[in-house]
Amino acid sequence: MADTKTTQNYGAENIQVLEWLEPVRKRPWMYIGSTDERGLHHLVWEIVDNSIDEAMAGHCDTITVTFGADGSCMVEDNGRGIPVEKHAKTGKSTLETILTVLHAGGKFGWGGYKVSGGLHWVGSSVVNALSTKLEAWVHRDGKVHYQSFSLGVSDGDIKVVGDTDHTGTIIRFFPDASIFKTTVNFDYKTIITRMRQQAYLTKGIKLITIDERSGERYKFFFEGWVKSYVNFLNKNDHTIGDVFYAEKDKDDIMTEVSLQYNREFSNNIISFVNNIHTPEGGTHMTGFRTALTRTINKYARDKGILKEKDQNLTNEDVIEGIVVVLSVKVIDPQFEGQTKSKLGTPEARGAVDSAMSAAFMEFLEENPSSAKAICEKVNLAAKARLAARAARDTVIRKGALEGMTLPGKLADCSSKDPAVSELYIVEGDSAGGSAKQGRDRETQAILPLRGKILNTEQARIDKIFANEQIKNLIIALGTSIGETFDVSKLRYHRIVIMTDADVDGAHIRTLLLTFFFRYMKEIVDGGYLYIAQPPLYKLTKGKNSWYVYTEEEKTALVAERDIIGDNVQRYKGLGEMNPEQLWETTMDHDARKMYRVGIDDAQAADEMFKILMGGEVAPRRKFIQSRAKSVKNLDV
Ligand code: 1YM
């Protein structure tokens, strides 16, 4: 017998649910950032983050994430279980409310360290709305409670489906392929990287991932926590001194920081707020940098290592070759910046500074050999900085970097509007010649590069300035480099690396990528960098011809059109194509294929560059041996 009142209530709620479901499904990118692979993985992070919150609140120690052969993702934790009792106001269970109502900002009745306001911050309800099916099992009060949903709408009331002797939550969902058009395939490597990171950041947590598609399993548990993270990040480098670690709770802000130096010139500083990566830094990073610089200066002065009164180590000096993991937990953090990944909370600055200063001074005092090695390292960095400045000043005085004299090799485009201008960096003079003839002169500029360019991972900035090829590139780009780098001066908003599809081409491409990552990261971050995709083959049959870009495409087309061997032409180098062919296949705005370089995972890219380009030989050999086949395709 239907109770009118209840029916009416449910009707009204369902309308509410549908009302917010529509915008989420219509404009999903507003809730999850994008609907590509990255957006797809946000669904996983959202559910896992809820389990991690439960772990941070001290109620859960094991989280298992399983990718089913059926395309599903299942997250299981042994926390308290999402509350299931009916909510007096809504008439729905708390579980259903959580899964069907969009919570702007913080969570429903949810205390602790939950973060709100991030661009990618979505609720479980968004995951539900973007899944064809979502099922929840809650083990609580001795019973297993179950409820399922289709496209965000409940299939029926929550019900008890069995007894249980433990507590916890299981959520399984199938992402909707009509939303995620690029792919609904979870990438296990992306998942593993994230799980490892989370395990480093959450004390005492066990993270298990199972890929039923491949049978792979991983279990992450780190005794040493952020200290283990520093060890992991430094595993391919010659380290200098011991690992420093400190933790401190001050004014409700919990700081954990670990660091260790290595012999590289670049640094690797990773910061988190409530386990969320903050690539843009913020007040916590400012506190860290200030404390690090002040403490090392004070120590070096006290010990007579800095002799002259006015000699000072800059922040730049003390972060050369440093690996840092900084993790803070803040209640209700404020985020700023373009991608809402910069901490704005003013109190974090003082809290981190105070956690860092005293403990790091103590570390230096108690580990004199580490302290000595660190001081030598940063002193050398200071000397190099002064030398680099002198070298740069000379270069700048000569006007070489002023953009006044564009390199003779550059065939510039006639447009002066960076938004439509493209720079093709082309391997070799002959391909450069074809590109110059075949291009659209209005918008496409060509810069040929001859021979090997400098390995920028191993070179100091003063050497880089002196390298002719690199200098030409910097001048052509118009941004300058180092302290005077200014991305707003970039003359082309599309920079295309065009190299041959062979090992040499891959090497040159990797060198160029290394250069951009190390010295012009804003160009990568801004999405200005691309890799051209020239065809691998030209297939001909009678009067028809086709360009194909992959081996698979070739095999398919040869079979489909019944093409004989003689009519399959493999392009070994760009130089084999005449100007028209190069235009048609690789440069024509309407027909070309292009790969945009981005780093979702700066860490993985950084590691690869270090292995491939750094001074250490053993890890490079290991890497190349383990991936002999894929090393040719070093697309990051
Ligand atoms: C597989 C996903 O969501 N676990 C989870 C969520 C909650 C709790 C426990 C929980 C929280 C609280 C009390 C509390 C959530 N509860 C809520 C809300 N795993 C997963 N595990 N009891 C249980 O914070 O007070 C939201 S999430 F709002 F109901 F409390």
Short mmCIF file of C-alpha atoms and ligand atoms in Angstrom, two decimals, residues 47 50-51 54 75 77 80-83 94 98 107-111 140 169 171, ligand 1:
data_model
loop_
_atom_site.label_atom_id
_atom_site.label_comp_id
_atom_site.label_asym_id
_atom_site.label_seq_id
_atom_site.Cartn_x
_atom_site.Cartn_y
_atom_site.Cartn_z
CA ILE A 47 36.56 6.67 -4.17
CA ASN A 50 37.30 8.39 0.84
CA SER A 51 38.92 5.22 2.11
CA GLU A 54 38.89 6.88 6.85
CA VAL A 75 37.48 -0.25 -3.90
CA ASP A 77 38.29 -0.70 2.89
CA ARG A 80 33.65 1.84 9.93
CA GLY A 81 31.47 1.51 6.84
CA ILE A 82 29.48 4.41 5.44
CA PRO A 83 26.50 5.01 7.74
CA THR A 94 23.15 8.30 4.52
CA ILE A 98 26.33 10.48 -0.22
CA LYS A 107 31.50 16.46 3.13
CA PHE A 108 28.24 15.72 4.69
CA GLY A 109 28.86 15.46 8.42
CA TRP A 110 32.46 14.76 7.69
CA GLY A 111 35.13 16.12 9.96
CA ARG A 140 28.24 -2.41 9.61
CA THR A 169 32.87 -0.31 2.66
CA ILE A 171 32.20 0.30 -3.91
C1 1YM B 1 35.24 2.49 -0.87
C2 1YM B 1 34.96 3.87 -0.36
O1 1YM B 1 33.76 5.67 1.38
N1 1YM B 1 34.68 4.59 3.18
C3 1YM B 1 34.12 5.28 4.23
C4 1YM B 1 33.36 6.43 4.11
C5 1YM B 1 32.80 7.02 5.25
C6 1YM B 1 33.03 6.45 6.50
C7 1YM B 1 33.81 5.30 6.55
C8 1YM B 1 32.50 6.99 7.77
C9 1YM B 1 32.71 8.27 8.15
C10 1YM B 1 32.19 8.72 9.36
C11 1YM B 1 31.49 7.86 10.17
C12 1YM B 1 32.36 10.13 9.78
C13 1YM B 1 31.97 8.18 5.05
N2 1YM B 1 31.04 8.60 5.85
C14 1YM B 1 30.41 9.69 5.41
C15 1YM B 1 29.35 10.30 6.20
N3 1YM B 1 35.07 3.90 1.06
C16 1YM B 1 34.46 4.79 1.86
N4 1YM B 1 34.33 4.73 5.45
N5 1YM B 1 31.31 6.59 9.80
C17 1YM B 1 31.81 6.15 8.62
O2 1YM B 1 33.09 10.85 9.14
O3 1YM B 1 31.77 10.51 10.78
C18 1YM B 1 30.88 10.18 4.25
S1 1YM B 1 32.13 9.20 3.69
F1 1YM B 1 29.04 11.46 5.72
F2 1YM B 1 28.31 9.52 6.16
F3 1YM B 1 29.71 10.38 7.45
#
